[in-house]
XYZ file of C-alpha atoms in Angstrom:
244
model
C 0.000 0.000 0.000
C 1.217 3.517 -0.784
C 1.839 5.490 2.391
C -0.716 8.263 2.931
C 2.140 10.745 3.305
C 3.687 9.903 -0.064
C 4.690 12.862 -2.207
C 4.478 16.542 -1.352
C 0.762 16.648 -0.666
C -0.134 17.475 2.961
C -2.227 14.965 4.846
C -4.362 14.951 7.978
C -3.696 12.438 10.745
C -5.871 11.556 13.738
C -4.406 10.103 16.923
C -6.516 8.867 19.834
C -5.002 8.636 23.289
C -2.738 11.444 22.110
C -2.290 13.194 25.446
C 0.690 11.095 26.514
C 2.785 7.995 25.860
C 2.773 6.287 22.472
C -0.036 8.493 21.188
C 1.850 11.705 21.902
C 5.023 10.239 20.381
C 3.141 9.205 17.232
C 1.644 12.672 16.973
C 5.040 14.350 17.277
C 6.584 12.172 14.580
C 3.601 12.559 12.282
C 3.992 16.310 12.653
C 7.622 15.919 11.544
C 6.311 14.123 8.448
C 4.131 17.093 7.631
C 0.779 15.985 9.031
C -1.983 18.303 10.030
C -2.977 16.767 13.360
C -6.278 16.121 15.077
C -5.552 14.804 18.570
C -8.120 13.117 20.804
C -7.968 12.094 24.433
C -10.361 11.757 27.351
C -7.918 13.823 29.469
C -8.769 17.436 28.594
C -5.659 19.024 30.079
C -3.324 16.499 28.453
C -4.776 16.746 24.951
C -4.991 20.539 25.058
C -1.356 20.694 26.131
C -0.273 18.288 23.406
C -2.206 20.213 20.772
C -0.666 23.503 21.856
C 2.861 22.080 21.647
C 2.285 20.491 18.222
C 0.071 23.101 16.609
C -2.777 20.600 16.403
C -6.530 20.530 16.818
C -7.603 19.037 20.148
C -10.762 16.995 20.682
C -11.818 15.769 24.109
C -13.408 12.375 23.489
C -13.947 9.029 25.176
C -13.343 6.363 22.516
C -15.747 4.049 24.336
C -18.576 6.380 23.246
C -19.563 5.631 19.617
C -21.148 9.040 19.140
C -18.037 10.821 20.396
C -15.872 8.917 17.909
C -18.339 9.625 15.111
C -18.097 13.328 15.918
C -14.298 13.051 15.921
C -14.430 11.535 12.428
C -16.713 14.320 11.243
C -14.316 16.924 12.606
C -11.387 15.205 10.851
C -13.262 14.387 7.658
C -10.160 14.763 5.493
C -8.007 12.371 7.531
C -5.930 9.833 5.624
C -4.009 8.381 8.569
C -5.789 7.245 11.723
C -4.020 5.990 14.843
C -6.428 4.116 17.101
C -4.118 4.191 20.071
C -6.222 4.902 23.181
C -6.116 2.179 25.816
C -6.161 1.469 29.535
C -4.849 -1.296 31.800
C -7.290 -1.269 34.709
C -6.308 -1.431 38.378
C -6.715 -5.209 38.805
C -3.906 -7.402 37.484
C -4.878 -10.759 38.951
C -6.691 -13.829 37.637
C -9.897 -13.378 35.609
C -12.178 -14.064 38.575
C -10.366 -11.443 40.660
C -11.290 -8.603 38.284
C -14.558 -6.801 39.150
C -17.289 -6.904 36.530
C -17.286 -3.133 36.084
C -13.560 -3.212 35.370
C -13.974 -5.907 32.706
C -16.626 -3.731 31.105
C -14.548 -0.545 31.152
C -11.313 -2.118 29.886
C -13.129 -3.806 27.007
C -15.139 -0.650 26.304
C -11.992 1.433 25.846
C -9.556 -1.093 24.388
C -11.848 -3.134 22.135
C -14.970 -1.065 21.530
C -12.735 1.986 21.170
C -11.024 0.347 18.196
C -14.304 -0.900 16.723
C -15.852 2.554 17.142
C -12.859 4.038 15.353
C -13.117 1.598 12.465
C -16.845 2.159 12.167
C -16.433 5.930 12.106
C -13.365 6.258 9.896
C -13.104 3.319 7.494
C -16.235 4.103 5.432
C -14.954 7.670 5.034
C -11.505 6.463 4.020
C -12.951 4.029 1.497
C -15.249 6.714 0.146
C -12.293 9.016 -0.514
C -10.719 6.313 -2.726
C -7.221 7.557 -1.875
C -4.280 5.870 -0.145
C -4.977 5.807 3.579
C -3.963 3.813 6.618
C -5.234 2.825 10.054
C -2.636 2.034 12.707
C -3.882 0.269 15.840
C -1.979 0.022 19.105
C -2.389 -3.547 20.296
C 0.140 -5.156 22.652
C 2.472 -8.087 23.099
C -0.131 -9.125 25.699
C -2.517 -9.580 22.776
C -0.182 -11.947 20.956
C 0.722 -14.266 23.816
C -0.774 -14.946 27.248
C 0.976 -13.901 30.442
C -0.077 -14.941 33.953
C -2.084 -12.218 35.660
C -2.751 -8.989 33.849
C -6.450 -8.763 34.657
C -8.688 -7.765 31.762
C -5.926 -6.057 29.798
C -4.426 -9.082 28.030
C -7.771 -10.578 26.951
C -8.855 -7.175 25.642
C -5.714 -6.871 23.536
C -6.220 -10.378 22.138
C -9.618 -9.178 20.980
C -8.017 -6.088 19.447
C -5.539 -8.227 17.499
C -8.411 -10.356 16.165
C -10.386 -7.263 15.131
C -7.381 -5.846 13.269
C -6.723 -9.148 11.473
C -10.387 -9.357 10.494
C -10.307 -5.774 9.219
C -7.146 -6.451 7.196
C -8.881 -9.281 5.359
C -11.926 -7.106 4.685
C -9.769 -4.241 3.366
C -7.695 -6.412 1.037
C -7.674 -4.938 -2.446
C -8.682 -1.448 -1.316
C -6.485 1.664 -1.028
C -6.951 1.553 2.751
C -4.383 -0.360 4.743
C -4.391 -1.404 8.377
C -1.742 -2.672 10.737
C -0.926 -2.921 14.410
C 1.913 -2.505 16.818
C 2.316 -5.024 19.629
C 4.911 -3.552 21.978
C 6.088 -5.082 25.224
C 6.459 -2.752 28.208
C 6.606 0.906 27.257
C 7.446 3.711 29.674
C 4.066 5.448 29.707
C 1.356 6.167 32.246
C 0.652 2.436 32.206
C 4.192 1.428 33.233
C 7.096 3.251 34.941
C 9.603 1.125 32.994
C 9.949 -0.015 29.411
C 10.848 1.174 25.942
C 10.905 4.842 25.020
C 7.545 5.751 23.394
C 9.454 7.689 20.729
C 11.260 4.505 19.679
C 7.978 2.590 19.538
C 6.377 5.313 17.427
C 9.360 5.487 15.093
C 9.268 1.729 14.506
C 5.501 1.850 13.984
C 5.703 4.464 11.239
C 8.624 2.659 9.629
C 6.438 -0.452 9.515
C 3.761 1.506 7.650
C 6.418 2.633 5.173
C 7.527 -0.964 4.675
C 4.046 -2.505 4.458
C 4.475 -4.526 7.661
C 1.173 -5.694 9.160
C 2.204 -6.354 12.781
C 5.188 -5.150 14.778
C 6.190 -7.647 17.478
C 9.448 -7.232 19.442
C 12.007 -9.618 17.874
C 13.020 -11.135 21.209
C 9.412 -12.221 21.845
C 8.519 -13.691 18.444
C 9.612 -17.255 19.214
C 7.694 -17.196 22.516
C 4.519 -16.114 20.708
C 4.838 -18.938 18.189
C 5.831 -21.559 20.767
C 2.901 -20.865 23.087
C 0.416 -20.993 20.230
C 1.941 -24.210 18.885
C 1.729 -25.808 22.329
C -1.950 -24.964 22.693
C -2.734 -25.986 19.104
C -1.182 -29.365 19.841
C -3.379 -29.787 22.923
C -0.830 -28.803 25.539
C -1.252 -26.477 28.486
C 0.152 -22.973 28.094
C 3.167 -21.906 30.109
C 4.354 -18.340 30.790
C 6.335 -16.953 27.828
C 9.867 -15.624 28.071
C 11.938 -13.530 25.666
C 14.794 -15.059 23.721
C 18.245 -14.551 25.152
């Protein structure tokens, strides 16, 4: 797929969860590529601050609200690059039965429904424009392999990965591409340690340039495959570990 920022023509990019972390890093690097930015976040102060620094349009929106995302798409009607990045972890990180029902609902509402709401709002517009465009979804390594604990977060990201794969099949043969990044720990509001969000964003945009569908940390790829192969063969899953 041709990158939406190919050539000298300016393009509009939308980033959800843009107030901090990976979203803010994506926004900054898209600005360097010449994008006119529309930034969305549920945190008013954070998104207004990010927009002021980057010369962007700020939209306060909860991606779990379909109407709010529809309004975001209307406001960014000329967008050709959409980063569906917003996500939360949730306070509970134990076994499934230790996570309160309301927390399951909220994590899935933001992480999964937020992506579906974004696809529903933006993809028909992108297809209607009949121009090169791309959707980049922030998934997680926790959506590619299963770790012990993690509460509702890991299951929600598995659902996100399935939604993105389904969308990729549906968009085959169109000028609209889709892909996902599946980082391990990133130093954001979700984790005090991990990779630099700027490095994650840089690799994500490079993957779009190169036509890569999913970005999985190299040291974790064998663990992802091994766990899936074990389960497919009827075995019980064991906690994954990085190579080396």
